[in-house]
PDB file of C-alpha atoms in Angstrom:
ATOM      1  CA  MET A1390     -32.651 -74.453 -52.893  1.00 80.00           C
ATOM      2  CA  MET A1391     -34.341 -71.914 -50.588  1.00 94.00           C
ATOM      3  CA  ILE A1392     -37.912 -70.734 -50.924  1.00 95.00           C
ATOM      4  CA  ASP A1393     -38.843 -67.423 -49.331  1.00 96.00           C
ATOM      5  CA  LEU A1394     -42.588 -67.685 -48.837  1.00 97.00           C
ATOM      6  CA  ASP A1395     -44.594 -64.501 -48.298  1.00 97.00           C
ATOM      7  CA  LEU A1396     -48.116 -65.083 -46.976  1.00 98.00           C
ATOM      8  CA  ILE A1397     -49.830 -61.806 -47.841  1.00 97.00           C
ATOM      9  CA  GLY A1398     -53.083 -60.776 -46.204  1.00 96.00           C
ATOM     10  CA  ILE A1399     -55.243 -59.122 -48.858  1.00 94.00           C
ATOM     11  CA  GLY A1400     -58.332 -58.205 -46.869  1.00 91.00           C
ATOM     12  CA  THR A1401     -61.759 -59.156 -48.163  1.00 86.00           C
ATOM     13  CA  GLY A1402     -61.217 -58.736 -51.873  1.00 77.00           C
ATOM     14  CA  ASN A1403     -61.143 -54.958 -52.230  1.00 85.00           C
ATOM     15  CA  PRO A1404     -57.800 -53.750 -53.695  1.00 87.00           C
ATOM     16  CA  ASP A1405     -58.081 -50.699 -51.402  1.00 89.00           C
ATOM     17  CA  HIS A1406     -57.605 -53.043 -48.444  1.00 90.00           C
ATOM     18  CA  LEU A1407     -54.016 -53.857 -49.419  1.00 93.00           C
ATOM     19  CA  THR A1408     -51.303 -52.260 -47.319  1.00 95.00           C
ATOM     20  CA  ALA A1409     -48.200 -50.667 -48.833  1.00 96.00           C
ATOM     21  CA  GLN A1410     -46.264 -53.597 -47.354  1.00 97.00           C
ATOM     22  CA  ALA A1411     -48.492 -56.038 -49.225  1.00 97.00           C
ATOM     23  CA  VAL A1412     -47.951 -54.201 -52.524  1.00 96.00           C
ATOM     24  CA  ARG A1413     -44.176 -54.230 -52.008  1.00 97.00           C
ATOM     25  CA  ALA A1414     -44.201 -57.949 -51.222  1.00 97.00           C
ATOM     26  CA  MET A1415     -46.231 -58.778 -54.315  1.00 97.00           C
ATOM     27  CA  ASN A1416     -43.862 -56.786 -56.522  1.00 97.00           C
ATOM     28  CA  SER A1417     -40.832 -58.476 -54.921  1.00 97.00           C
ATOM     29  CA  ALA A1418     -42.072 -61.985 -55.762  1.00 97.00           C
ATOM     30  CA  ASP A1419     -40.667 -64.292 -58.394  1.00 97.00           C
ATOM     31  CA  LEU A1420     -43.933 -66.232 -58.441  1.00 97.00           C
ATOM     32  CA  ILE A1421     -47.483 -65.584 -57.222  1.00 97.00           C
ATOM     33  CA  LEU A1422     -49.727 -68.643 -56.942  1.00 96.00           C
ATOM     34  CA  LEU A1423     -53.481 -68.185 -57.318  1.00 94.00           C
ATOM     35  CA  PRO A1424     -55.677 -71.115 -56.215  1.00 91.00           C
ATOM     36  CA  ARG A1425     -58.774 -72.011 -58.208  1.00 86.00           C
ATOM     37  CA  LYS A1426     -61.664 -73.511 -56.242  1.00 76.00           C
ATOM     38  CA  GLY A1427     -63.927 -74.506 -59.115  1.00 63.00           C
ATOM     39  CA  ASN A1428     -66.665 -72.614 -60.913  1.00 58.00           C
ATOM     40  CA  ALA A1429     -68.732 -72.175 -57.728  1.00 52.00           C
ATOM     41  CA  LYS A1430     -66.116 -69.772 -56.364  1.00 55.00           C
ATOM     42  CA  SER A1431     -64.766 -68.317 -59.597  1.00 66.00           C
ATOM     43  CA  ASP A1432     -65.354 -64.824 -58.162  1.00 70.00           C
ATOM     44  CA  LEU A1433     -62.586 -65.454 -55.645  1.00 76.00           C
ATOM     45  CA  VAL A1434     -59.867 -66.121 -58.216  1.00 83.00           C
ATOM     46  CA  ASP A1435     -61.241 -63.252 -60.317  1.00 85.00           C
ATOM     47  CA  LEU A1436     -60.714 -60.917 -57.359  1.00 85.00           C
ATOM     48  CA  ARG A1437     -57.152 -62.145 -56.926  1.00 89.00           C
ATOM     49  CA  ARG A1438     -56.546 -61.550 -60.644  1.00 91.00           C
ATOM     50  CA  THR A1439     -57.943 -58.026 -60.277  1.00 90.00           C
ATOM     51  CA  ILE A1440     -55.673 -57.344 -57.322  1.00 92.00           C
ATOM     52  CA  CYS A1441     -52.616 -58.526 -59.271  1.00 94.00           C
ATOM     53  CA  ALA A1442     -53.546 -56.386 -62.278  1.00 92.00           C
ATOM     54  CA  ALA A1443     -54.092 -53.369 -60.025  1.00 92.00           C
ATOM     55  CA  VAL A1444     -50.870 -53.434 -58.007  1.00 93.00           C
ATOM     56  CA  LEU A1445     -48.136 -55.227 -59.978  1.00 95.00           C
ATOM     57  CA  THR A1446     -45.759 -52.723 -61.493  1.00 95.00           C
ATOM     58  CA  ARG A1447     -43.201 -55.228 -62.784  1.00 94.00           C
ATOM     59  CA  ALA A1448     -43.362 -58.526 -64.618  1.00 93.00           C
ATOM     60  CA  VAL A1449     -44.132 -61.106 -61.927  1.00 95.00           C
ATOM     61  CA  ARG A1450     -45.030 -64.638 -62.964  1.00 95.00           C
ATOM     62  CA  VAL A1451     -48.617 -65.363 -61.863  1.00 96.00           C
ATOM     63  CA  VAL A1452     -49.674 -69.014 -62.007  1.00 95.00           C
ATOM     64  CA  GLU A1453     -53.094 -70.465 -61.268  1.00 94.00           C
ATOM     65  CA  PHE A1454     -53.554 -73.986 -59.925  1.00 93.00           C
ATOM     66  CA  ASP A1455     -56.485 -76.146 -58.883  1.00 90.00           C
ATOM     67  CA  LEU A1456     -56.934 -76.370 -55.119  1.00 88.00           C
ATOM     68  CA  PRO A1457     -57.754 -79.855 -53.761  1.00 88.00           C
ATOM     69  CA  VAL A1458     -61.314 -80.303 -52.533  1.00 83.00           C
ATOM     70  CA  ARG A1459     -61.961 -81.149 -48.900  1.00 81.00           C
ATOM     71  CA  ASP A1460     -63.851 -84.381 -48.240  1.00 75.00           C
ATOM     72  CA  ALA A1461     -66.734 -83.243 -46.036  1.00 72.00           C
ATOM     73  CA  ARG A1462     -67.649 -86.798 -45.041  1.00 74.00           C
ATOM     74  CA  GLY A1463     -66.615 -88.387 -41.757  1.00 69.00           C
ATOM     75  CA  ASP A1464     -64.546 -86.797 -38.996  1.00 77.00           C
ATOM     76  CA  TYR A1465     -64.209 -83.002 -39.459  1.00 79.00           C
ATOM     77  CA  ILE A1466     -60.722 -82.541 -37.989  1.00 81.00           C
ATOM     78  CA  GLY A1467     -59.353 -85.628 -39.754  1.00 84.00           C
ATOM     79  CA  GLY A1468     -60.834 -84.442 -43.052  1.00 84.00           C
ATOM     80  CA  VAL A1469     -59.282 -81.013 -42.671  1.00 86.00           C
ATOM     81  CA  GLN A1470     -55.876 -82.516 -41.810  1.00 89.00           C
ATOM     82  CA  ASP A1471     -56.026 -84.677 -44.960  1.00 88.00           C
ATOM     83  CA  TRP A1472     -57.056 -81.636 -46.986  1.00 90.00           C
ATOM     84  CA  HIS A1473     -54.131 -79.603 -45.676  1.00 92.00           C
ATOM     85  CA  ASP A1474     -51.769 -82.443 -46.616  1.00 92.00           C
ATOM     86  CA  ALA A1475     -53.196 -82.388 -50.147  1.00 93.00           C
ATOM     87  CA  ILE A1476     -52.802 -78.605 -50.414  1.00 94.00           C
ATOM     88  CA  ALA A1477     -49.199 -78.821 -49.194  1.00 93.00           C
ATOM     89  CA  GLN A1478     -48.552 -81.398 -51.907  1.00 94.00           C
ATOM     90  CA  ALA A1479     -50.125 -79.063 -54.496  1.00 94.00           C
ATOM     91  CA  TRP A1480     -47.914 -76.185 -53.347  1.00 95.00           C
ATOM     92  CA  ALA A1481     -44.842 -78.425 -53.468  1.00 94.00           C
ATOM     93  CA  GLY A1482     -45.702 -79.457 -57.019  1.00 94.00           C
ATOM     94  CA  GLN A1483     -46.005 -75.855 -58.171  1.00 95.00           C
ATOM     95  CA  ILE A1484     -42.734 -74.924 -56.456  1.00 95.00           C
ATOM     96  CA  ALA A1485     -40.901 -77.817 -58.087  1.00 94.00           C
ATOM     97  CA  ARG A1486     -42.285 -76.833 -61.469  1.00 95.00           C
ATOM     98  CA  HIS A1487     -41.900 -73.053 -61.373  1.00 95.00           C
ATOM     99  CA  LEU A1488     -39.130 -72.391 -58.820  1.00 95.00           C
ATOM    100  CA  PRO A1489     -36.832 -75.400 -59.146  1.00 94.00           C
ATOM    101  CA  ASP A1490     -33.787 -73.328 -58.137  1.00 94.00           C
ATOM    102  CA  GLY A1491     -35.513 -71.472 -55.310  1.00 94.00           C
ATOM    103  CA  GLY A1492     -36.811 -67.920 -55.139  1.00 96.00           C
ATOM    104  CA  ARG A1493     -39.532 -65.809 -53.591  1.00 97.00           C
ATOM    105  CA  LEU A1494     -43.078 -67.153 -53.647  1.00 98.00           C
ATOM    106  CA  ALA A1495     -46.153 -65.114 -52.705  1.00 97.00           C
ATOM    107  CA  LEU A1496     -49.565 -66.438 -51.758  1.00 97.00           C
ATOM    108  CA  LEU A1497     -52.520 -64.084 -51.402  1.00 95.00           C
ATOM    109  CA  VAL A1498     -54.499 -64.915 -48.269  1.00 94.00           C
ATOM    110  CA  TRP A1499     -58.035 -63.683 -47.643  1.00 92.00           C
ATOM    111  CA  GLY A1500     -58.144 -61.449 -44.584  1.00 92.00           C
ATOM    112  CA  ASP A1501     -55.077 -62.138 -42.449  1.00 95.00           C
ATOM    113  CA  PRO A1502     -53.074 -65.381 -42.226  1.00 95.00           C
ATOM    114  CA  SER A1503     -53.473 -65.438 -38.430  1.00 94.00           C
ATOM    115  CA  LEU A1504     -57.278 -65.585 -38.180  1.00 94.00           C
ATOM    116  CA  TYR A1505     -59.090 -68.786 -39.156  1.00 91.00           C
ATOM    117  CA  ASP A1506     -56.763 -69.434 -42.055  1.00 92.00           C
ATOM    118  CA  SER A1507     -54.515 -72.465 -42.490  1.00 92.00           C
ATOM    119  CA  SER A1508     -51.775 -71.115 -44.739  1.00 95.00           C
ATOM    120  CA  LEU A1509     -49.237 -71.077 -41.910  1.00 95.00           C
ATOM    121  CA  ARG A1510     -50.071 -74.672 -40.943  1.00 94.00           C
ATOM    122  CA  ILE A1511     -49.707 -75.771 -44.561  1.00 95.00           C
ATOM    123  CA  ALA A1512     -46.345 -73.973 -44.828  1.00 95.00           C
ATOM    124  CA  ASP A1513     -45.218 -75.944 -41.756  1.00 94.00           C
ATOM    125  CA  ARG A1514     -46.022 -79.114 -43.640  1.00 94.00           C
ATOM    126  CA  LEU A1515     -43.668 -78.087 -46.454  1.00 92.00           C
ATOM    127  CA  ALA A1516     -40.883 -77.515 -43.948  1.00 88.00           C
ATOM    128  CA  GLY A1517     -41.667 -80.866 -42.340  1.00 86.00           C
ATOM    129  CA  ARG A1518     -41.149 -82.545 -45.694  1.00 85.00           C
ATOM    130  CA  GLY A1519     -37.619 -81.194 -45.929  1.00 86.00           C
ATOM    131  CA  LEU A1520     -38.186 -78.168 -48.149  1.00 89.00           C
ATOM    132  CA  ALA A1521     -35.886 -75.280 -47.238  1.00 92.00           C
ATOM    133  CA  ILE A1522     -38.367 -72.504 -46.609  1.00 95.00           C
ATOM    134  CA  ARG A1523     -38.440 -69.132 -44.823  1.00 96.00           C
ATOM    135  CA  VAL A1524     -41.903 -67.824 -44.069  1.00 96.00           C
ATOM    136  CA  SER A1525     -42.844 -64.157 -43.755  1.00 97.00           C
ATOM    137  CA  VAL A1526     -46.333 -62.841 -43.015  1.00 97.00           C
ATOM    138  CA  VAL A1527     -47.778 -59.577 -44.285  1.00 97.00           C
ATOM    139  CA  PRO A1528     -50.831 -58.757 -42.131  1.00 96.00           C
ATOM    140  CA  GLY A1529     -54.101 -57.882 -43.781  1.00 96.00           C
ATOM    141  CA  ILE A1530     -57.514 -56.466 -42.914  1.00 95.00           C
ATOM    142  CA  THR A1531     -59.687 -59.262 -41.531  1.00 95.00           C
ATOM    143  CA  SER A1532     -63.363 -59.809 -42.283  1.00 95.00           C
ATOM    144  CA  LEU A1533     -63.979 -59.008 -38.616  1.00 96.00           C
ATOM    145  CA  GLN A1534     -62.434 -55.563 -39.053  1.00 96.00           C
ATOM    146  CA  ALA A1535     -64.331 -55.058 -42.292  1.00 96.00           C
ATOM    147  CA  LEU A1536     -67.578 -55.980 -40.526  1.00 97.00           C
ATOM    148  CA  THR A1537     -67.147 -53.546 -37.641  1.00 98.00           C
ATOM    149  CA  ALA A1538     -66.013 -50.798 -40.033  1.00 97.00           C
ATOM    150  CA  ALA A1539     -68.990 -51.337 -42.334  1.00 97.00           C
ATOM    151  CA  HIS A1540     -71.404 -51.069 -39.400  1.00 98.00           C
ATOM    152  CA  ALA A1541     -69.331 -48.308 -37.736  1.00 98.00           C
ATOM    153  CA  ILE A1542     -69.300 -50.084 -34.371  1.00 98.00           C
ATOM    154  CA  PRO A1543     -66.618 -51.048 -31.851  1.00 97.00           C
ATOM    155  CA  LEU A1544     -65.786 -54.721 -31.586  1.00 96.00           C
ATOM    156  CA  ASN A1545     -65.998 -54.755 -27.805  1.00 94.00           C
ATOM    157  CA  ARG A1546     -67.800 -53.016 -24.993  1.00 92.00           C
ATOM    158  CA  LEU A1547     -65.635 -50.866 -22.751  1.00 91.00           C
ATOM    159  CA  GLY A1548     -63.205 -53.173 -20.956  1.00 90.00           C
ATOM    160  CA  ALA A1549     -65.233 -56.239 -21.922  1.00 90.00           C
ATOM    161  CA  PRO A1550     -64.075 -59.444 -23.641  1.00 92.00           C
ATOM    162  CA  VAL A1551     -64.868 -60.697 -27.138  1.00 95.00           C
ATOM    163  CA  VAL A1552     -65.074 -64.366 -28.117  1.00 96.00           C
ATOM    164  CA  ILE A1553     -64.231 -65.247 -31.719  1.00 96.00           C
ATOM    165  CA  THR A1554     -65.623 -68.626 -32.670  1.00 96.00           C
ATOM    166  CA  THR A1555     -67.071 -70.620 -35.571  1.00 96.00           C
ATOM    167  CA  GLY A1556     -70.570 -71.503 -36.617  1.00 96.00           C
ATOM    168  CA  ARG A1557     -69.843 -75.141 -35.852  1.00 94.00           C
ATOM    169  CA  ARG A1558     -68.827 -74.365 -32.252  1.00 95.00           C
ATOM    170  CA  LEU A1559     -71.805 -72.052 -31.718  1.00 97.00           C
ATOM    171  CA  ARG A1560     -74.147 -74.743 -33.002  1.00 96.00           C
ATOM    172  CA  ASP A1561     -72.578 -77.477 -30.846  1.00 95.00           C
ATOM    173  CA  ASP A1562     -71.787 -75.536 -27.662  1.00 94.00           C
ATOM    174  CA  GLY A1563     -74.191 -72.618 -27.591  1.00 95.00           C
ATOM    175  CA  TRP A1564     -73.330 -69.084 -26.429  1.00 96.00           C
ATOM    176  CA  PRO A1565     -69.813 -69.082 -24.950  1.00 93.00           C
ATOM    177  CA  ALA A1566     -69.944 -68.949 -21.170  1.00 88.00           C
ATOM    178  CA  ASP A1567     -67.593 -65.981 -20.831  1.00 82.00           C
ATOM    179  CA  GLY A1568     -68.768 -64.161 -23.953  1.00 83.00           C
ATOM    180  CA  ASP A1569     -70.063 -60.612 -23.673  1.00 89.00           C
ATOM    181  CA  SER A1570     -69.723 -60.127 -27.425  1.00 96.00           C
ATOM    182  CA  VAL A1571     -69.413 -63.077 -29.813  1.00 97.00           C
ATOM    183  CA  ALA A1572     -68.023 -62.906 -33.344  1.00 97.00           C
ATOM    184  CA  VAL A1573     -68.883 -65.896 -35.540  1.00 98.00           C
ATOM    185  CA  MET A1574     -66.904 -66.971 -38.611  1.00 96.00           C
ATOM    186  CA  LEU A1575     -67.071 -69.952 -40.969  1.00 93.00           C
ATOM    187  CA  ASP A1576     -70.780 -70.472 -40.409  1.00 96.00           C
ATOM    188  CA  GLU A1577     -72.216 -72.888 -42.950  1.00 90.00           C
ATOM    189  CA  GLY A1578     -75.683 -71.532 -42.318  1.00 90.00           C
ATOM    190  CA  CYS A1579     -77.341 -69.413 -39.628  1.00 96.00           C
ATOM    191  CA  ALA A1580     -76.010 -71.087 -36.492  1.00 97.00           C
ATOM    192  CA  PHE A1581     -77.540 -68.191 -34.570  1.00 97.00           C
ATOM    193  CA  ASP A1582     -80.897 -69.919 -35.042  1.00 96.00           C
ATOM    194  CA  THR A1583     -79.852 -72.388 -32.322  1.00 96.00           C
ATOM    195  CA  LEU A1584     -79.843 -69.569 -29.705  1.00 96.00           C
ATOM    196  CA  ASP A1585     -82.631 -68.068 -27.689  1.00 95.00           C
ATOM    197  CA  PRO A1586     -82.690 -64.670 -29.431  1.00 96.00           C
ATOM    198  CA  ALA A1587     -84.043 -62.690 -26.463  1.00 95.00           C
ATOM    199  CA  GLY A1588     -81.793 -59.758 -25.633  1.00 95.00           C
ATOM    200  CA  ILE A1589     -79.287 -60.431 -28.450  1.00 97.00           C
ATOM    201  CA  HIS A1590     -78.367 -57.832 -31.066  1.00 98.00           C
ATOM    202  CA  ILE A1591     -76.658 -58.930 -34.297  1.00 98.00           C
ATOM    203  CA  TRP A1592     -74.521 -57.139 -36.883  1.00 98.00           C
ATOM    204  CA  TRP A1593     -74.221 -59.327 -39.994  1.00 98.00           C
ATOM    205  CA  GLY A1594     -72.327 -58.846 -43.238  1.00 98.00           C
ATOM    206  CA  ALA A1595     -71.652 -60.838 -46.401  1.00 96.00           C
ATOM    207  CA  TYR A1596     -69.258 -60.261 -49.311  1.00 93.00           C
ATOM    208  CA  LEU A1597     -67.599 -57.549 -47.236  1.00 94.00           C
ATOM    209  CA  GLY A1598     -65.574 -55.084 -49.234  1.00 89.00           C
ATOM    210  CA  MET A1599     -66.998 -56.345 -52.518  1.00 87.00           C
ATOM    211  CA  ALA A1600     -69.371 -54.542 -54.874  1.00 86.00           C
ATOM    212  CA  HIS A1601     -72.282 -56.703 -53.726  1.00 89.00           C
ATOM    213  CA  GLN A1602     -71.655 -56.269 -49.985  1.00 95.00           C
ATOM    214  CA  LEU A1603     -74.706 -56.922 -47.783  1.00 97.00           C
ATOM    215  CA  LEU A1604     -75.320 -55.625 -44.258  1.00 98.00           C
ATOM    216  CA  VAL A1605     -78.102 -56.314 -41.741  1.00 98.00           C
ATOM    217  CA  GLU A1606     -78.299 -55.300 -38.079  1.00 98.00           C
ATOM    218  CA  GLY A1607     -80.922 -55.343 -35.394  1.00 98.00           C
ATOM    219  CA  PRO A1608     -82.394 -57.474 -32.625  1.00 98.00           C
ATOM    220  CA  LEU A1609     -81.756 -61.119 -33.492  1.00 98.00           C
ATOM    221  CA  ALA A1610     -85.401 -62.046 -32.953  1.00 97.00           C
ATOM    222  CA  VAL A1611     -86.442 -59.435 -35.540  1.00 98.00           C
ATOM    223  CA  VAL A1612     -83.799 -59.803 -38.289  1.00 98.00           C
ATOM    224  CA  ARG A1613     -82.788 -63.475 -38.239  1.00 98.00           C
ATOM    225  CA  SER A1614     -85.372 -64.492 -40.846  1.00 97.00           C
ATOM    226  CA  LYS A1615     -84.271 -61.608 -43.098  1.00 98.00           C
ATOM    227  CA  ILE A1616     -80.620 -62.733 -42.816  1.00 98.00           C
ATOM    228  CA  ALA A1617     -81.546 -66.335 -43.598  1.00 97.00           C
ATOM    229  CA  ALA A1618     -83.546 -65.300 -46.672  1.00 97.00           C
ATOM    230  CA  LEU A1619     -80.813 -62.975 -47.954  1.00 97.00           C
ATOM    231  CA  ARG A1620     -78.184 -65.622 -47.353  1.00 96.00           C
ATOM    232  CA  ALA A1621     -80.100 -68.262 -49.324  1.00 95.00           C
ATOM    233  CA  GLN A1622     -80.904 -65.824 -52.143  1.00 96.00           C
ATOM    234  CA  GLU A1623     -77.318 -64.620 -52.577  1.00 94.00           C
ATOM    235  CA  ARG A1624     -75.789 -68.064 -52.266  1.00 92.00           C
ATOM    236  CA  ALA A1625     -78.053 -69.247 -55.074  1.00 92.00           C
ATOM    237  CA  ARG A1626     -77.121 -66.198 -57.164  1.00 91.00           C
ATOM    238  CA  HIS A1627     -73.337 -66.451 -56.748  1.00 87.00           C
ATOM    239  CA  GLY A1628     -72.879 -70.154 -55.985  1.00 86.00           C
ATOM    240  CA  TRP A1629     -71.068 -69.307 -52.735  1.00 87.00           C
ATOM    241  CA  ILE A1630     -71.257 -66.946 -49.780  1.00 90.00           C
ATOM    242  CA  MET A1631     -68.768 -65.598 -47.251  1.00 91.00           C
ATOM    243  CA  ASP A1632     -70.386 -63.991 -44.228  1.00 96.00           C
ATOM    244  CA  ILE A1633     -69.567 -63.087 -40.632  1.00 97.00           C
ATOM    245  CA  TYR A1634     -71.503 -61.620 -37.736  1.00 98.00           C
ATOM    246  CA  LEU A1635     -71.079 -60.063 -34.312  1.00 98.00           C
ATOM    247  CA  MET A1636     -73.636 -60.612 -31.561  1.00 98.00           C
ATOM    248  CA  ARG A1637     -73.941 -58.806 -28.275  1.00 97.00           C
ATOM    249  CA  LYS A1638     -76.244 -59.445 -25.330  1.00 94.00           C
ATOM    250  CA  GLY A1639     -78.152 -56.510 -23.895  1.00 85.00           C
ATOM    251  CA  ALA A1640     -77.051 -54.133 -26.684  1.00 70.00           C
TER     252      ALA A1640
END
């Protein structure tokens, strides 16, 4: 039994973000798995359903399954490793149930599978358990690209570096030593508040590519309270929030 696994980057939820390659891969699948993350993030599975309805031109089996929940207690890395093991087990269960004789499986990945996403690591776990699997990646528009496009700005200064990091690392380590421009992902809540805002400009976005997209930009000292208030308001409204921001010193 051989499973051909296509990890398809779908951008930030807007069907217009799909590439022609992504559409072909979805229509070539025998099975598309859609993860459910509970009612708090029902919008995310709804967007995947919308994408499938918009681009599938043949009868492809689409199956939803409940994604395991990460235990946020204790060691972060250990908790994530255990979570990935549980997700790999969930994938294996769906494969055994729906593709017992092998076939082509597609998973729709937010943004791109290469950037702060663990789909490739989870696929490695399946191979490590003895499943015959061939993995292909279809690149997608990342939230970082969607952010810079929405604000109509370049990611980097001319010839200058960019550091891509997480809210956790920014909170723990501060501004990266070699960072001229810093892009922050996976921030659980306004890690920029740990910085001295003097001389820092921020471009922030939430729900990028979606109908309720939000954008704020300006000197960090001026707009950080506005971002925090918007973030709290929209998280309460939707039950979840996905945001990203780029900061630059001396902008």
